[in-house]
Amino acid sequence: MRVLLNSAAYRIAFGYSLAFALATLLLGLAVHYAAHAAFVRQIDASIDQATTGVMAEFRDDGLRGVIEAVRQRENGGPVSLGYAIFDRRGRRIAGELNTTMPPLGWHPINFVDPQEGLDPARAKATALGPSHRLVVAADLEPLERIDGTILTMFGIAFAALLLFGVTGALLLGAYLRRKLARIDDTARAIVAGELSRRMAIGPRLDEFDRVGDSINAMLDRISGLLANLRQVTSDLAHDLRTPLARLRNQLERLGDDMANDDRRETIYAAVESTDDVLKLFDAILRISELEEGSLKRGFSNLDLGGLVEEIAESHLALAEDSGKSLSVLIEDGDNMVQGDRELIAQALINLIENALRHTPRGAAIGISVQSDPGDIAMVVRDNGPGIPETHHARVLERFVRLEASRSTPGHGLGLSLVQAVARAHGASLALRDCKPGLEVALHFPRVRTG
Amino acid sequence: MRILIAEDDREMAEFVGRGLSELGHNVVTARNGTDALHLGATEDFDLLILDRMMPGADGLSIVRRLRAANIATPTLMLTALGRIEDRVDGLEAGADDYLVKPFAFSELAARVHALGRRAKPQAVTTKLAAGPIQMDLLSREVRRDGQLVLLQPREFRVLEELMRHAGEFVTRTMLLERVWDFHFDPQTKIVETHISRLRSKLNEGDLPDRIETVRGVGYRIRAE
């Protein structure tokens, strides 16, 4: 029920069919009243006509003529009219209309029908001279039957309309929901990172197809702009490398020629600064290269366990020097993955560097390779301050550095590069807030053997 | 050394040529691939420095053709392409070393030096010596003044690289390539920490430091 109420498609369809049914009901009532009034007018006209006829006899032949005329009419006139003549004391002296004497003028009365008992009727009482009274009445039963028929017909029509309306609303609602759900699913997939997904366009080019088409055009434009942004970034990095390298080489020459030790030191420090910028550019270009995704050629089967052990071992001294402990755990089993040794090494080094950089002295960093049936995970976990879950998506973006790490060195590309390496290998990157500490895991797909 | 530089970019050719001349090398410059191939095939050089992309013939095809003609002159490939695949291409074609532009001149100089030594036939050595330090590559023992120095496997490999080029600079990048087999800069201080461990182990007991660091260039172990 909640689904029905919460859905705009259902609400619109239901509302529309309800309004339609109500309009039908109103129309029915109007028809009913108009027909009823017309019928009453027709009855009144025939009562008037009969009364005039009988009164004409009264003027010609007096009371006797009236009684004779009533008797004749009852035997041969229209059956629906009944007649009665009352004397001054209200006693019926002629006519078969079995009722008590009504006052003069138009009145609804009840009479006793020989077959059906008490029946409602419409009656007109007219004075016959000073003492007697003529009553002409019409049985209302046919009117009631017509009223009933009209009401029944419209009632059935109303019910049928409601039924059709609800069925139609359910079908239309389901159809709209299905159409919209497809758009929604695609949009969500795109938000989740499947940037290449597009809306399905049907052959009919209906409104949904046109919306889908516009959304696709918009997505293409956004992709184009993103690609453009990346292109500009990597072009910039690429084009600035050459003049920077020249600057670096000139500085180095200058340093070599410098006799003054202090100045030479300053110049070498400048050389190192340019090296840092060059390294940053290299990282940007490497990420671009990975994102283009044309690297598979260099991929081979490699033992992730051995590689992780090798890299971790090379970092033991580094961790020790910064007062942190580094432990390695390689789970037994088949740890073969498809990939580029240096790229995976780079990803792991970035994760270790991150862990070393963002934890206080005394922190413990655990590196492991976990062999699961579905995948092989390379995991780096620390017990430092960690990253709150709300920031997990953000830290993977390029150049993003959280407020807490502004004071530490780095350029905010480390995790982006890890992410790019993961994508190039079809691996998924998962961040977990271990409270305390951060766990980053790269899940590599298992190499299919045989 | 007699060095052929094949580079179509005048500025780059002059920069490399002048630098290497200042180091005492005899430099010949070719401005296109056709000249470079002709010179490399007809004249005697100790080292070829080839730009990968040149008019005429590109660096890759020059190396391939020279190697096919049994000319084994050590070759250093220069390239503006820093992609992983490009390096693989270069080495597969038969180049001995590969340097991505832009590069630091000191990096080039160190590599030219190392390649030049490779040109001379070397006896297969199992023992290395530099001053008071002796290395036995078979028993994997290091001794300083006869005293055994215990090294971790990677520290041993770093020292071996320095000893093989005793008296010459070995750059950080060269160490990454040769000891760790990393052909990219992992932007980590593993080289520095390994050198510092190596130093403290070799200098145990306040002995004078045998490893020289030159900022922005690399490391050199004293030969004498």
XYZ file of C-alpha atoms in Angstrom:
674
model
C 0.000 0.000 0.000
C 2.859 2.314 0.902
C 4.399 1.609 -2.471
C 1.145 2.635 -4.135
C 0.820 5.818 -2.104
C 4.472 6.808 -2.367
C 4.512 6.425 -6.087
C 3.682 9.534 -8.067
C 2.768 7.341 -11.034
C 0.182 5.458 -9.000
C -1.116 8.605 -7.325
C -1.688 10.328 -10.637
C -3.332 7.292 -12.224
C -5.572 6.660 -9.200
C -6.516 10.287 -8.813
C -7.357 10.527 -12.456
C -9.615 7.472 -12.476
C -11.316 8.566 -9.253
C -12.056 12.001 -10.725
C -13.454 10.389 -13.827
C -15.743 8.108 -11.779
C -16.965 11.047 -9.686
C -17.784 13.019 -12.831
C -19.835 10.068 -14.071
C -21.659 9.925 -10.740
C -22.498 13.639 -10.909
C -23.716 13.256 -14.466
C -25.917 10.342 -13.322
C -27.450 12.411 -10.548
C -28.166 15.296 -12.931
C -29.826 12.971 -15.454
C -31.822 11.421 -12.641
C -33.184 14.755 -11.417
C -33.944 16.059 -14.919
C -35.799 12.873 -15.912
C -37.668 12.823 -12.604
C -38.807 16.440 -12.996
C -39.882 15.903 -16.620
C -41.856 12.855 -15.659
C -43.588 14.650 -12.772
C -44.542 17.471 -15.176
C -46.003 14.915 -17.584
C -48.065 13.283 -14.770
C -49.324 16.695 -13.644
C -50.368 17.532 -17.212
C -52.418 14.323 -17.573
C -54.024 14.862 -14.112
C -54.915 18.458 -15.148
C -56.343 17.260 -18.437
C -58.513 14.609 -16.731
C -59.710 17.089 -14.092
C -60.712 19.626 -16.795
C -62.614 16.928 -18.671
C -64.539 15.794 -15.590
C -65.264 19.414 -14.575
C -66.787 20.053 -17.993
C -69.309 17.238 -17.273
C -70.049 18.859 -13.890
C -70.887 22.146 -15.529
C -73.171 20.429 -18.049
C -74.874 17.748 -15.994
C -74.051 18.442 -12.339
C -72.919 15.795 -9.884
C -74.656 13.004 -11.727
C -72.745 13.822 -14.916
C -69.486 13.777 -12.939
C -70.155 10.354 -11.444
C -71.070 9.043 -14.896
C -67.892 10.493 -16.423
C -65.705 9.029 -13.662
C -67.259 5.632 -14.103
C -66.688 5.830 -17.898
C -63.060 6.954 -17.473
C -62.313 4.256 -14.919
C -63.581 1.660 -17.304
C -61.952 2.928 -20.485
C -59.442 5.728 -19.669
C -55.741 5.557 -18.918
C -55.190 2.988 -16.148
C -52.610 5.029 -14.322
C -55.156 7.642 -13.206
C -57.515 7.056 -10.263
C -60.669 9.060 -9.410
C -62.635 9.709 -6.258
C -65.603 12.009 -5.404
C -66.194 12.942 -1.793
C -69.314 14.462 -0.221
C -69.295 17.265 2.300
C -68.552 14.905 5.147
C -65.555 13.462 3.382
C -67.159 10.205 2.418
C -66.193 8.728 -0.958
C -69.429 8.504 -2.979
C -67.959 7.526 -6.349
C -64.647 6.481 -7.936
C -62.390 3.569 -7.113
C -59.478 5.543 -5.713
C -59.413 4.188 -2.170
C -58.045 7.021 -0.075
C -59.042 9.552 2.540
C -60.116 13.006 1.367
C -57.107 15.279 0.783
C -57.277 19.101 1.078
C -57.847 21.160 -2.084
C -54.965 21.561 -4.559
C -51.886 19.337 -5.341
C -50.847 16.797 -2.704
C -49.006 13.526 -2.444
C -51.362 10.885 -1.104
C -51.403 7.190 -0.279
C -54.104 4.966 -1.663
C -54.929 1.299 -1.261
C -54.133 -0.652 -4.360
C -56.245 -3.783 -4.601
C -53.177 -5.825 -5.546
C -50.216 -4.110 -3.917
C -51.748 -2.481 -0.840
C -50.827 1.078 0.216
C -49.188 2.956 -2.695
C -47.959 6.529 -3.030
C -49.622 8.728 -5.636
C -49.834 12.338 -6.754
C -53.287 13.846 -6.489
C -55.196 17.046 -7.372
C -58.365 17.839 -5.424
C -60.906 20.217 -7.056
C -64.140 21.593 -5.536
C -67.346 20.309 -7.164
C -69.716 23.121 -6.221
C -69.876 24.155 -2.580
C -70.086 20.710 -0.981
C -68.344 18.022 -3.019
C -64.787 17.395 -4.033
C -63.183 15.652 -7.048
C -59.778 13.936 -6.598
C -57.737 12.804 -9.608
C -54.515 10.879 -8.744
C -51.710 9.260 -10.660
C -49.886 6.200 -9.360
C -46.177 7.085 -8.785
C -44.949 3.531 -9.213
C -43.874 3.884 -12.871
C -41.940 7.029 -11.909
C -40.235 5.178 -9.103
C -39.381 2.371 -11.487
C -37.803 4.789 -13.963
C -35.935 6.546 -11.164
C -34.698 3.177 -9.963
C -33.615 2.127 -13.440
C -31.695 5.349 -14.016
C -29.967 5.096 -10.622
C -29.126 1.427 -11.110
C -27.676 2.062 -14.548
C -25.500 4.881 -13.355
C -24.511 2.920 -10.263
C -23.329 0.070 -12.465
C -21.555 2.528 -14.753
C -19.864 4.129 -11.731
C -18.706 0.770 -10.389
C -17.488 -0.327 -13.809
C -15.626 2.936 -14.238
C -14.025 2.564 -10.827
C -13.006 -0.978 -11.695
C -11.589 0.022 -15.072
C -9.972 3.077 -13.476
C -8.239 1.121 -10.705
C -7.100 -1.578 -13.103
C -5.888 1.051 -15.535
C -4.186 2.964 -12.733
C -2.386 -0.159 -11.554
C -1.258 -1.012 -15.068
C -0.267 2.547 -15.956
C 1.439 3.010 -12.584
C 3.402 -0.210 -12.992
C 4.357 0.770 -16.533
C 5.524 4.240 -15.483
C 7.366 2.835 -12.510
C 9.107 0.279 -14.659
C 10.163 2.915 -17.160
C 11.336 5.284 -14.438
C 13.045 2.479 -12.502
C 15.169 1.731 -15.562
C 16.303 5.350 -15.732
C 16.864 5.362 -11.966
C 18.918 2.141 -12.055
C 21.148 3.511 -14.780
C 21.589 6.821 -12.973
C 22.543 5.017 -9.772
C 25.020 2.831 -11.605
C 26.602 5.962 -13.035
C 26.776 7.561 -9.577
C 28.402 4.371 -8.312
C 31.174 4.876 -10.849
C 30.062 3.050 -13.999
C 30.538 6.200 -15.997
C 30.143 4.480 -19.321
C 26.566 3.285 -18.645
C 23.824 4.906 -20.756
C 20.022 4.968 -20.740
C 18.326 2.362 -22.918
C 16.461 3.965 -25.808
C 13.447 2.128 -27.251
C 12.543 2.053 -30.937
C 9.372 4.160 -30.529
C 11.080 7.372 -29.434
C 8.340 8.100 -26.895
C 8.688 10.660 -24.077
C 10.822 8.286 -22.023
C 13.102 7.565 -24.925
C 13.476 11.284 -25.533
C 14.298 11.915 -21.854
C 16.750 9.013 -21.977
C 18.264 10.456 -25.108
C 18.697 13.882 -23.490
C 20.232 12.316 -20.382
C 22.616 10.339 -22.570
C 23.598 13.475 -24.430
C 24.178 15.199 -21.076
C 26.292 12.259 -19.840
C 28.339 12.302 -23.019
C 28.958 15.986 -22.499
C 29.974 15.464 -18.862
C 32.287 12.604 -19.848
C 33.750 14.823 -22.519
C 34.379 17.602 -20.024
C 35.918 15.195 -17.526
C 38.139 13.708 -20.191
C 39.042 17.214 -21.245
C 39.947 18.133 -17.665
C 42.142 15.055 -17.386
C 43.685 15.792 -20.742
C 44.456 19.372 -19.732
C 45.980 18.180 -16.451
C 48.190 15.619 -18.124
C 49.075 17.923 -21.023
C 50.073 20.555 -18.520
C 52.168 18.065 -16.591
C 53.709 16.799 -19.804
C 54.502 20.215 -21.250
C 55.912 21.604 -18.027
C 58.295 18.714 -17.542
C 60.756 19.784 -20.201
C 61.284 23.406 -19.035
C 61.350 22.190 -15.441
C 64.001 19.609 -16.263
C 66.008 22.314 -18.028
C 65.716 24.515 -14.942
C 66.795 21.590 -12.827
C 69.855 20.897 -14.966
C 70.856 24.564 -15.008
C 70.540 24.693 -11.239
C 72.628 21.568 -10.910
C 75.378 23.017 -13.089
C 75.261 26.195 -11.087
C 75.568 24.187 -7.877
C 78.529 22.235 -9.214
C 80.367 25.475 -10.055
C 79.612 27.085 -6.703
C 82.586 27.302 -4.373
C 80.575 28.603 -1.426
C 79.237 25.607 0.555
C 76.143 27.381 1.935
C 75.061 28.590 -1.471
C 75.707 25.194 -2.992
C 73.453 23.667 -0.342
C 70.695 26.171 -1.175
C 70.990 25.397 -4.857
C 70.871 21.653 -4.264
C 67.778 22.190 -2.138
C 66.260 24.018 -5.125
C 67.212 21.062 -7.337
C 65.395 18.751 -4.953
C 62.309 20.983 -5.006
C 62.176 20.803 -8.789
C 62.607 17.038 -8.532
C 59.562 16.946 -6.259
C 57.476 18.810 -8.835
C 58.734 16.517 -11.594
C 57.736 13.512 -9.504
C 54.289 14.976 -8.982
C 53.926 15.402 -12.730
C 55.094 11.842 -13.265
C 52.389 10.646 -10.875
C 49.725 12.637 -12.763
C 50.892 11.213 -16.074
C 50.988 7.709 -14.654
C 47.401 8.020 -13.438
C 46.306 9.305 -16.866
C 48.101 6.432 -18.527
C 46.333 3.954 -16.261
C 42.945 5.574 -16.746
C 43.269 5.249 -20.482
C 43.372 1.544 -19.736
C 45.662 0.321 -22.503
C 48.156 -1.499 -20.330
C 47.064 -5.105 -20.509
C 49.919 -5.982 -22.850
C 52.489 -5.867 -20.089
C 50.420 -8.028 -17.750
C 51.649 -11.409 -16.675
C 50.897 -13.925 -13.971
C 52.712 -13.035 -10.804
C 52.885 -14.241 -7.256
C 51.282 -11.526 -5.178
C 52.542 -13.099 -1.950
C 56.163 -12.938 -3.063
C 55.852 -9.389 -4.340
C 54.172 -8.135 -1.164
C 56.789 -9.814 0.994
C 59.569 -8.243 -1.069
C 58.120 -4.730 -0.902
C 57.237 -5.002 2.775
C 60.717 -6.241 3.606
C 62.245 -3.277 1.761
C 60.200 -0.955 3.962
C 61.049 -2.535 7.312
C 63.978 -0.221 7.930
C 61.950 2.794 6.831
C 59.187 1.953 9.309
C 61.699 1.310 12.062
C 63.377 4.676 11.447
C 60.062 6.462 11.981
C 59.360 4.490 15.141
C 56.638 2.262 13.705
C 56.317 -1.452 13.364
C 55.626 -3.255 10.122
C 54.395 -6.834 10.041
C 53.694 -9.057 7.066
C 51.331 -11.988 6.862
C 51.040 -13.955 3.645
C 48.288 -16.534 3.737
C 49.121 -19.892 2.217
C 47.518 -20.825 -1.014
C 47.481 -19.837 -4.634
C 48.281 -16.143 -4.671
C 48.734 -15.719 -8.404
C 47.258 -12.602 -9.955
C 47.307 -11.130 -13.462
C 49.025 -7.838 -13.584
C 52.005 -5.557 -13.889
C 54.532 -6.170 -11.138
C 55.723 -2.582 -10.935
C 52.238 -1.108 -10.844
C 51.101 -3.397 -8.051
C 54.365 -2.637 -6.251
C 53.689 1.081 -6.705
C 50.186 0.700 -5.282
C 51.473 -1.175 -2.247
C 54.290 1.329 -1.720
C 51.779 4.176 -1.803
C 49.630 2.412 0.781
C 52.634 1.754 3.041
C 53.833 5.352 2.611
C 50.349 6.598 3.477
C 50.205 4.423 6.568
C 53.669 5.612 7.659
C 52.803 9.215 6.971
C 49.457 9.399 8.723
C 50.138 7.466 11.902
C 51.867 8.595 15.091
C 55.092 7.074 16.436
C 54.582 3.620 17.854
C 51.868 2.741 15.378
C 51.593 -0.789 14.042
C 51.151 -1.371 10.315
C 50.044 -4.769 9.115
C 50.450 -5.877 5.525
C 48.802 -9.054 4.416
C 47.782 -11.127 1.459
C 44.488 -12.867 2.092
C 43.578 -15.755 -0.098
C 39.838 -16.172 -0.451
C 38.031 -18.499 -2.828
C 36.668 -15.591 -4.859
C 39.594 -13.210 -4.825
C 43.027 -12.430 -3.479
C 43.277 -9.375 -1.294
C 46.313 -7.207 -0.636
C 45.578 -5.443 2.629
C 47.350 -2.637 4.459
C 46.015 -1.844 7.889
C 47.198 0.586 10.523
C 46.047 1.548 13.989
C 46.401 5.286 13.479
C 43.624 7.867 13.448
C 41.995 6.380 10.340
C 39.634 8.136 7.953
C 35.942 8.601 8.824
C 33.689 6.683 6.468
C 32.107 9.853 5.107
C 35.463 10.858 3.600
C 36.277 7.508 1.994
C 35.033 8.390 -1.464
C 36.674 11.809 -1.342
C 40.197 10.695 -0.480
C 40.323 8.668 -3.685
C 39.944 11.807 -5.751
C 43.007 13.477 -7.135
C 44.690 16.146 -5.053
C 42.282 15.680 -2.153
C 43.959 15.955 1.222
C 41.864 15.932 4.339
C 42.178 18.804 6.776
C 43.820 16.506 9.354
C 46.694 15.693 7.008
C 47.424 19.186 5.662
C 50.575 19.370 7.733
C 52.042 16.092 6.484
C 54.002 15.913 3.248
C 52.390 14.516 0.118
C 50.372 15.791 -2.762
C 47.111 13.879 -2.460
C 47.715 11.607 -5.422
C 48.747 8.443 -3.566
C 45.329 6.870 -3.191
C 44.175 8.084 -6.623
C 47.100 6.216 -8.104
C 46.215 3.120 -6.061
C 42.665 3.407 -7.327
C 43.860 3.754 -10.914
C 46.131 0.718 -10.513
C 43.229 -1.254 -9.030
C 40.960 -0.341 -11.940
C 43.604 -1.233 -14.507
C 43.795 -4.690 -12.902
C 40.056 -5.211 -12.574
C 40.606 -5.137 -8.820
C 38.327 -3.407 -6.373
C 39.577 -0.996 -3.755
C 37.899 -1.044 -0.353
C 38.518 1.361 2.510
C 37.381 0.472 5.992
C 37.405 2.528 9.146
C 38.651 0.131 11.802
C 38.172 2.599 14.677
C 41.000 3.118 15.284
C 42.910 2.830 12.078
C 42.396 2.528 8.377
C 42.294 -0.645 6.364
C 42.774 -0.479 2.629
C 42.241 -3.645 0.656
C 42.762 -4.351 -3.023
C 40.765 -7.364 -4.100
C 42.290 -8.928 -7.174
C 40.290 -11.348 -9.255
C 41.660 -14.883 -9.148
C 43.561 -16.044 -12.204
C 41.533 -18.730 -13.944
C 43.761 -21.741 -14.292
C 43.265 -24.278 -17.033
C 84.786 7.460 -25.036
C 83.582 8.100 -28.573
C 79.881 8.705 -28.380
C 77.275 9.105 -31.132
C 74.322 11.269 -30.241
C 71.352 10.943 -32.580
C 68.826 13.596 -31.671
C 66.694 15.781 -33.945
C 66.016 18.391 -31.268
C 68.922 20.840 -31.586
C 68.664 22.137 -28.045
C 68.630 18.661 -26.550
C 71.528 17.533 -28.755
C 73.606 20.530 -27.719
C 72.790 20.112 -24.065
C 73.804 16.453 -24.045
C 76.770 16.973 -26.368
C 78.227 19.873 -24.393
C 77.765 18.074 -21.087
C 79.439 14.882 -22.299
C 82.286 16.833 -23.961
C 82.941 18.562 -20.679
C 83.276 15.125 -19.096
C 86.011 14.410 -21.645
C 84.101 12.383 -24.203
C 84.440 12.659 -27.952
C 80.940 13.427 -29.219
C 79.563 13.027 -32.746
C 76.066 14.322 -33.414
C 73.540 13.091 -35.983
C 70.371 15.054 -36.661
C 68.262 12.334 -38.200
C 67.772 8.602 -38.168
C 69.283 7.934 -41.579
C 72.597 9.613 -40.658
C 72.601 7.892 -37.287
C 72.119 4.458 -38.855
C 74.858 5.114 -41.386
C 77.319 6.407 -38.760
C 76.487 3.629 -36.324
C 77.002 0.964 -38.961
C 80.211 2.349 -40.505
C 82.132 4.012 -37.704
C 83.408 2.793 -34.396
C 81.672 4.112 -31.273
C 81.866 3.137 -27.645
C 78.295 4.227 -27.064
C 75.210 5.243 -29.026
C 72.686 7.648 -27.572
C 69.576 7.450 -29.734
C 66.433 9.499 -29.599
C 63.460 7.243 -30.010
C 61.572 9.508 -32.382
C 63.517 11.023 -35.248
C 62.932 11.810 -38.881
C 64.441 9.203 -41.197
C 64.593 6.176 -38.973
C 63.389 6.007 -35.387
C 65.595 4.848 -32.539
C 63.912 1.475 -32.251
C 64.503 0.493 -35.866
C 68.119 1.731 -35.760
C 68.893 -0.508 -32.803
C 67.098 -3.413 -34.423
C 69.038 -3.037 -37.673
C 72.401 -2.588 -35.952
C 71.794 -5.634 -33.793
C 70.735 -7.600 -36.863
C 74.064 -6.614 -38.442
C 75.856 -7.910 -35.340
C 76.881 -4.486 -34.137
C 76.670 -4.707 -30.364
C 77.676 -1.141 -29.468
C 76.043 -0.305 -26.130
C 72.974 1.827 -26.754
C 71.112 4.240 -24.565
C 67.631 5.143 -25.796
C 66.218 8.576 -25.050
C 62.515 9.120 -25.266
C 59.786 11.553 -24.500
C 57.466 8.587 -24.033
C 57.499 7.504 -20.430
C 54.890 4.842 -20.678
C 55.566 1.417 -19.286
C 55.007 -0.206 -22.666
C 57.466 2.136 -24.378
C 60.303 1.061 -22.144
C 59.510 -2.583 -22.804
C 59.568 -1.841 -26.562
C 62.952 -0.152 -26.299
C 64.615 -2.946 -24.374
C 63.068 -5.628 -26.576
C 64.513 -3.900 -29.643
C 67.978 -4.348 -28.154
C 68.738 -1.094 -26.372
C 70.843 -1.532 -23.237
C 69.333 1.271 -21.230
C 66.438 3.610 -21.487
C 66.070 7.153 -20.227
C 62.869 9.157 -20.282
C 63.018 12.835 -21.211
C 63.256 15.135 -19.444
C 66.138 13.760 -17.436
C 68.733 15.132 -15.107
C 72.108 15.417 -16.801
C 73.759 13.676 -13.878
C 71.473 10.714 -14.464
C 72.554 10.560 -18.098
C 76.208 10.950 -17.168
C 76.048 8.102 -14.646
C 74.354 5.820 -17.172
C 76.810 6.723 -19.945
C 79.609 5.842 -17.599
C 78.098 2.528 -16.643
C 77.367 1.591 -20.267
C 80.879 2.591 -21.339
C 82.361 0.154 -18.888
C 80.144 -2.576 -20.206
C 81.696 -2.073 -23.620
C 85.032 -3.384 -22.403
C 85.100 -7.126 -22.044
C 84.949 -7.985 -18.364
C 86.034 -11.173 -16.758
C 83.277 -12.818 -14.747
C 84.091 -11.686 -11.275
C 83.127 -13.373 -8.087
C 85.062 -11.027 -5.863
C 84.822 -7.256 -5.683
C 87.068 -4.891 -3.816
C 86.969 -1.169 -3.094
C 89.581 0.082 -0.684
C 89.252 -1.815 2.584
C 85.975 -3.445 1.574
C 85.916 -6.913 0.050
C 82.918 -8.706 -1.316
C 82.612 -12.356 -2.192
C 79.609 -12.796 -4.449
C 79.602 -16.580 -4.138
C 79.796 -16.976 -0.381
C 77.883 -13.679 -0.064
C 80.365 -12.374 2.510
C 81.365 -8.771 3.030
C 84.468 -7.873 4.935
C 85.946 -4.549 5.906
C 89.602 -4.729 6.890
C 89.057 -8.468 7.169
C 86.180 -8.037 9.638
C 82.960 -9.727 8.609
C 80.031 -7.325 8.041
C 76.557 -8.865 8.204
C 74.170 -7.440 5.619
C 70.549 -8.044 4.704
C 70.112 -9.432 1.160
C 69.027 -6.076 -0.282
C 71.791 -4.175 1.474
C 74.169 -6.685 -0.068
C 72.713 -6.003 -3.532
C 73.025 -2.233 -3.049
C 76.637 -2.570 -1.976
C 77.322 -4.893 -4.916
C 76.040 -2.265 -7.368
C 78.199 0.408 -5.744
C 81.259 -1.871 -5.734
C 80.794 -2.892 -9.362
C 81.035 0.796 -10.206
C 83.540 1.728 -7.544
C 84.677 5.296 -7.988
C 81.671 6.140 -10.159
C 78.293 7.547 -9.397
C 75.381 5.205 -9.175
C 72.112 7.127 -9.184
C 69.118 6.429 -7.035
C 67.173 5.482 -10.165
C 69.870 3.021 -11.228
C 69.739 1.384 -7.802
C 65.950 1.134 -8.001
C 66.256 -0.489 -11.418
C 69.009 -2.898 -10.590
C 68.323 -3.865 -6.994
C 64.539 -3.663 -6.919
C 63.796 -4.005 -10.633
C 61.630 -0.882 -10.462
C 61.699 1.118 -13.664
C 59.701 3.961 -12.243
C 60.186 6.198 -9.280
C 58.132 4.664 -6.496
C 58.536 7.943 -4.571
C 59.618 6.234 -1.439
C 62.782 6.499 0.593
C 63.795 2.842 0.398
C 67.070 3.626 -1.363
C 67.979 6.224 1.233
C 67.176 3.949 4.186
C 69.087 1.045 2.681
C 72.117 3.243 2.058
C 71.950 4.536 5.583
C 71.744 0.996 7.045
C 74.586 -0.095 4.809
C 76.673 2.838 5.939
C 76.154 2.247 9.615
C 76.976 -1.445 9.234
C 80.128 -0.755 7.196
C 81.246 2.011 9.519
C 80.688 0.026 12.709
C 83.231 1.217 15.292
C 83.612 4.776 13.973
C 85.403 3.826 10.788
C 85.564 6.519 8.088
C 82.624 6.573 5.655
C 83.409 4.976 2.294
C 80.117 5.897 0.604
C 79.817 9.383 -0.760
C 76.422 11.002 -1.342
C 76.004 13.795 -3.863
C 72.625 15.397 -3.612
C 70.566 15.206 -6.733
C 73.046 12.785 -8.325
C 73.562 9.609 -6.369
C 76.091 7.557 -4.459
C 79.694 6.592 -5.029
C 81.880 4.192 -3.149
C 85.528 5.147 -2.977
C 87.669 2.927 -5.139
C 90.891 3.410 -3.170
